[in-house]
XYZ file of N, CA and C in Angstrom:
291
model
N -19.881 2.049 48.884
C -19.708 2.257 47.460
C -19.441 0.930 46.767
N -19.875 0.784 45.710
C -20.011 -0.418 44.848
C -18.285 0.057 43.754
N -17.901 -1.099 43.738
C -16.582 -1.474 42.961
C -16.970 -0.356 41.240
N -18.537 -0.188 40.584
C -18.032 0.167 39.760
C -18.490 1.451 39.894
N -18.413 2.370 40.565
C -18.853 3.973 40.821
C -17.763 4.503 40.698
N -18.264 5.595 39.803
C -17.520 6.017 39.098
C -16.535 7.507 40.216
N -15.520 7.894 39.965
C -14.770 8.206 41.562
C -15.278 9.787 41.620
N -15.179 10.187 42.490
C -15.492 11.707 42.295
C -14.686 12.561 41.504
N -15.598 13.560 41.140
C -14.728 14.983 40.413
C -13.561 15.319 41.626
N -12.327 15.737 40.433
C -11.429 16.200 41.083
C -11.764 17.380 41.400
N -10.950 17.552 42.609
C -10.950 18.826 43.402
C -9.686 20.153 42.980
N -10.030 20.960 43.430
C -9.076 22.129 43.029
C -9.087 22.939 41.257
N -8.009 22.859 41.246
C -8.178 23.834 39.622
C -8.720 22.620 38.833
N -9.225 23.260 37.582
C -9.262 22.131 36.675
C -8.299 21.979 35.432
N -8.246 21.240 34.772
C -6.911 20.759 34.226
C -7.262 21.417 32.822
N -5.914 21.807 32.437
C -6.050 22.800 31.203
C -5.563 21.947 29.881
N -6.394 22.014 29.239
C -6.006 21.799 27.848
C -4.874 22.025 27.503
N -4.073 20.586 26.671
C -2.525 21.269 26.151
C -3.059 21.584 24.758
N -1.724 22.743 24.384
C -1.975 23.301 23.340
C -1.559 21.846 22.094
N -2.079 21.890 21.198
C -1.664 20.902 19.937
C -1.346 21.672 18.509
N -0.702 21.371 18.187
C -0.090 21.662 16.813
C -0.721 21.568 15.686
N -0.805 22.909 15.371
C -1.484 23.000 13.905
C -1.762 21.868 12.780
N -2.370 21.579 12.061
C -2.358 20.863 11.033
C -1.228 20.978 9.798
N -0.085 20.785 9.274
C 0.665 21.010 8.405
C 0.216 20.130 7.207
N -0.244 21.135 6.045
C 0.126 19.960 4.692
C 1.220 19.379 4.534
N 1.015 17.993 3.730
C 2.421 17.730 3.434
C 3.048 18.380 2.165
N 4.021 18.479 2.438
C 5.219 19.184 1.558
C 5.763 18.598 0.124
N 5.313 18.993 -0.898
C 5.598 18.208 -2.054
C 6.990 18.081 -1.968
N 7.161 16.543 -2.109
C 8.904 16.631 -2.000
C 9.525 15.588 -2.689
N 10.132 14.678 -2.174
C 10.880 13.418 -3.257
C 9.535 12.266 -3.133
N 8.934 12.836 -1.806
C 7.976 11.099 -1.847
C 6.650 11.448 -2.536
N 5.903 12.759 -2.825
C 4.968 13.360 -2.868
C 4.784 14.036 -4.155
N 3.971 14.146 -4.855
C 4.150 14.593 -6.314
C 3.284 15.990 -5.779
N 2.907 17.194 -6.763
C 2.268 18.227 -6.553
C 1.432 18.575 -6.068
N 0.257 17.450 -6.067
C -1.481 16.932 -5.237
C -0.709 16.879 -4.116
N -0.555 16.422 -3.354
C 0.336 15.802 -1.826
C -0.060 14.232 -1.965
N 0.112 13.399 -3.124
C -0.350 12.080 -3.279
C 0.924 11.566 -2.873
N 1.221 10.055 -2.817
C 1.887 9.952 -2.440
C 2.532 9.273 -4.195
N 3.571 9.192 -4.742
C 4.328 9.103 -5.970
C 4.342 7.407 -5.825
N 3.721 6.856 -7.309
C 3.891 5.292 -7.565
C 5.030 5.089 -8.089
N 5.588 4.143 -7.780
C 7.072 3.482 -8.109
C 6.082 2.601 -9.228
N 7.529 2.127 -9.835
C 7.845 1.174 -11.080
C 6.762 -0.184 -10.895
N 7.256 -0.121 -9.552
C 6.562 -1.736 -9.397
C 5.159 -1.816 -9.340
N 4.549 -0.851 -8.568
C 2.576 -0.906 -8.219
C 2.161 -0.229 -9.985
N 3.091 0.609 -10.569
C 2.542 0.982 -12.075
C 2.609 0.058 -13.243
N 2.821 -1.051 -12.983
C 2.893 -1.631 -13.669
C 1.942 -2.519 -13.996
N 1.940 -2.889 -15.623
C 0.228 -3.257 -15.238
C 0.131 -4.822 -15.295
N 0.614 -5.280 -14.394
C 0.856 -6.892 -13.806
C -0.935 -7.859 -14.611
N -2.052 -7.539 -14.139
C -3.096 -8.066 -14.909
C -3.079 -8.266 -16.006
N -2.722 -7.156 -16.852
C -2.324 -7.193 -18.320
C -1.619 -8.323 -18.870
N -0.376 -8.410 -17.746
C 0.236 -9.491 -18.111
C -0.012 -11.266 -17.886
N -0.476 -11.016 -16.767
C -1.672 -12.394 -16.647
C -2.903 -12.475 -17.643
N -3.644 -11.790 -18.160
C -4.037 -12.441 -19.225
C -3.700 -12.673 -20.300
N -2.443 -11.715 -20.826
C -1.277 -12.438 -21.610
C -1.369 -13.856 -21.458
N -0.851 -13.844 -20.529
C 0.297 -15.623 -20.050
C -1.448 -16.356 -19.921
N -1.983 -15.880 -19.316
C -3.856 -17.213 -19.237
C -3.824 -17.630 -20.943
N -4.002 -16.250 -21.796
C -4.466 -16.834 -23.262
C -3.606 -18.025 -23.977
N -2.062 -17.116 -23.969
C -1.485 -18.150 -24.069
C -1.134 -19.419 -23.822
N -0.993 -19.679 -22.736
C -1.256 -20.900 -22.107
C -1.999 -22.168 -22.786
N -3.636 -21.099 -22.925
C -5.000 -21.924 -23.021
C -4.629 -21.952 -24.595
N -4.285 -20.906 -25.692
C -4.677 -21.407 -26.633
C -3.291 -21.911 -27.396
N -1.880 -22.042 -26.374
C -0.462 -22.817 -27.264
C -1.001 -23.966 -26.842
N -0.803 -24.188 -25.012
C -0.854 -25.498 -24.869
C -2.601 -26.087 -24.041
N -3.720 -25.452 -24.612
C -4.660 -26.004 -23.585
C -4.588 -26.102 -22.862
N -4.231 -25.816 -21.625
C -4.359 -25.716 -20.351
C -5.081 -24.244 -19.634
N -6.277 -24.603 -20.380
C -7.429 -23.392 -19.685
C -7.624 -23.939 -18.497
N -8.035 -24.592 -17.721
C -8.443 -25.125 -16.623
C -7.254 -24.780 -15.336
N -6.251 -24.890 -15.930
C -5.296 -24.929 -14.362
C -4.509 -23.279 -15.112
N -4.596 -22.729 -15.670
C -3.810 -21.731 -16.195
C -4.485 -20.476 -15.509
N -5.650 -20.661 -15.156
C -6.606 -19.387 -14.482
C -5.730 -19.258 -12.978
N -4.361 -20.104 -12.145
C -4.170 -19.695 -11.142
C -3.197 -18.737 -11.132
N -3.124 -18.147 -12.347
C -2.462 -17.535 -12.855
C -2.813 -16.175 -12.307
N -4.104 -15.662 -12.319
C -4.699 -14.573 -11.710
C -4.622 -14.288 -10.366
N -4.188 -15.584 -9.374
C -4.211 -15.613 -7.964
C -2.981 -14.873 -8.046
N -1.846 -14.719 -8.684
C -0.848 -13.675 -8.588
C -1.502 -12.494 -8.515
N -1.847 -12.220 -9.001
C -2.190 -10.751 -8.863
C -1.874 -9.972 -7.479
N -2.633 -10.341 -6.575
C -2.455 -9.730 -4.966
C -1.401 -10.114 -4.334
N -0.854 -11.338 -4.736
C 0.503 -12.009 -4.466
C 1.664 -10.283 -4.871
N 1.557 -10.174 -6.198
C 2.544 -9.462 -6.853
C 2.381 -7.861 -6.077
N 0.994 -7.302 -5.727
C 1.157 -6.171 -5.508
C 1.527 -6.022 -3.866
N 1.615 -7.310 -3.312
C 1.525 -7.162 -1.570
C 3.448 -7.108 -2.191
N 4.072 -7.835 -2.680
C 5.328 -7.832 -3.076
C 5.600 -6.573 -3.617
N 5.125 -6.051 -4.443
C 5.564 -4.651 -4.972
C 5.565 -3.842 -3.997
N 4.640 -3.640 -2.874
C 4.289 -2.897 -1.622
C 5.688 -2.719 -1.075
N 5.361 -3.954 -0.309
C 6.623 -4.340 0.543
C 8.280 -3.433 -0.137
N 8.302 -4.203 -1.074
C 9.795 -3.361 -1.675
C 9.569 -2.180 -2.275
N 8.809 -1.372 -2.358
C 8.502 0.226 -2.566
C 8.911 1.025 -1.149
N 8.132 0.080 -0.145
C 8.199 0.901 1.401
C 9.785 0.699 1.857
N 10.548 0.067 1.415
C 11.944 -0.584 1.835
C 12.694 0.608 1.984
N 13.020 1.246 3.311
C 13.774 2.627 3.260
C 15.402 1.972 2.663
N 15.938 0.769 1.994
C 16.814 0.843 1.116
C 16.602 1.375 -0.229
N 15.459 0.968 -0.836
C 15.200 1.051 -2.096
C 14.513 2.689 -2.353
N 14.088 2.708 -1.168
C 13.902 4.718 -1.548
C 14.874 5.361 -1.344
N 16.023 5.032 -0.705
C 16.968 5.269 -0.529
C 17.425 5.473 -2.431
N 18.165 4.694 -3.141
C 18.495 4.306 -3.749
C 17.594 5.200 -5.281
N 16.513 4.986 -5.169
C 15.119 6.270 -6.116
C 16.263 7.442 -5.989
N 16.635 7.905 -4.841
C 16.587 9.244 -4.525
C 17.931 9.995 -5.601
């Protein structure tokens, strides 16, 4: 027999399926609004873009600085990986509740 052959069928009874557990919806509750979505906090609803092109215009049209004021937008994913993070914080849901 060669190293990759595959081994024989087992012998005797054959092996029974375990039983598995139903599917449960989730339960509308403190984390879950009526849909079974999961409920946005303060921080991901907020409309952070909005406020970067606030602060870009301004910028460009108080002090001219259109050119370096656009890294202003690189927040964006910065702010929502941060909003993430402290939404999931079982202190701060703690604290919602």
């Amino acid at each position: 027999m060669s190293a990759t052959a595959c081994p024989p069928p087992p012998s005797g009874q054959p092996v029974q399926p375990q039983p598995q557990q139903p599917y449960r919806a989730q339960q509308p509750g403190a984390e879950h609004d009526a849909g079974g979505h999961r409920k946005r906090g303060p921080w991901t609803t907020f409309p952070y873009p909005v406020l970067c092109v606030i602060i870009f215009l301004a910028l460009g049209f108080l002090c001219g600085v259109w050119h370096p004021a656009w890294i202003v937008f690189l927040t964006i994913p910065l702010y929502y990986w941060i909003a993430h993070i402290i939404e999931n914080d079982p202190n701060y849901r703690a604290d919602q509740r």
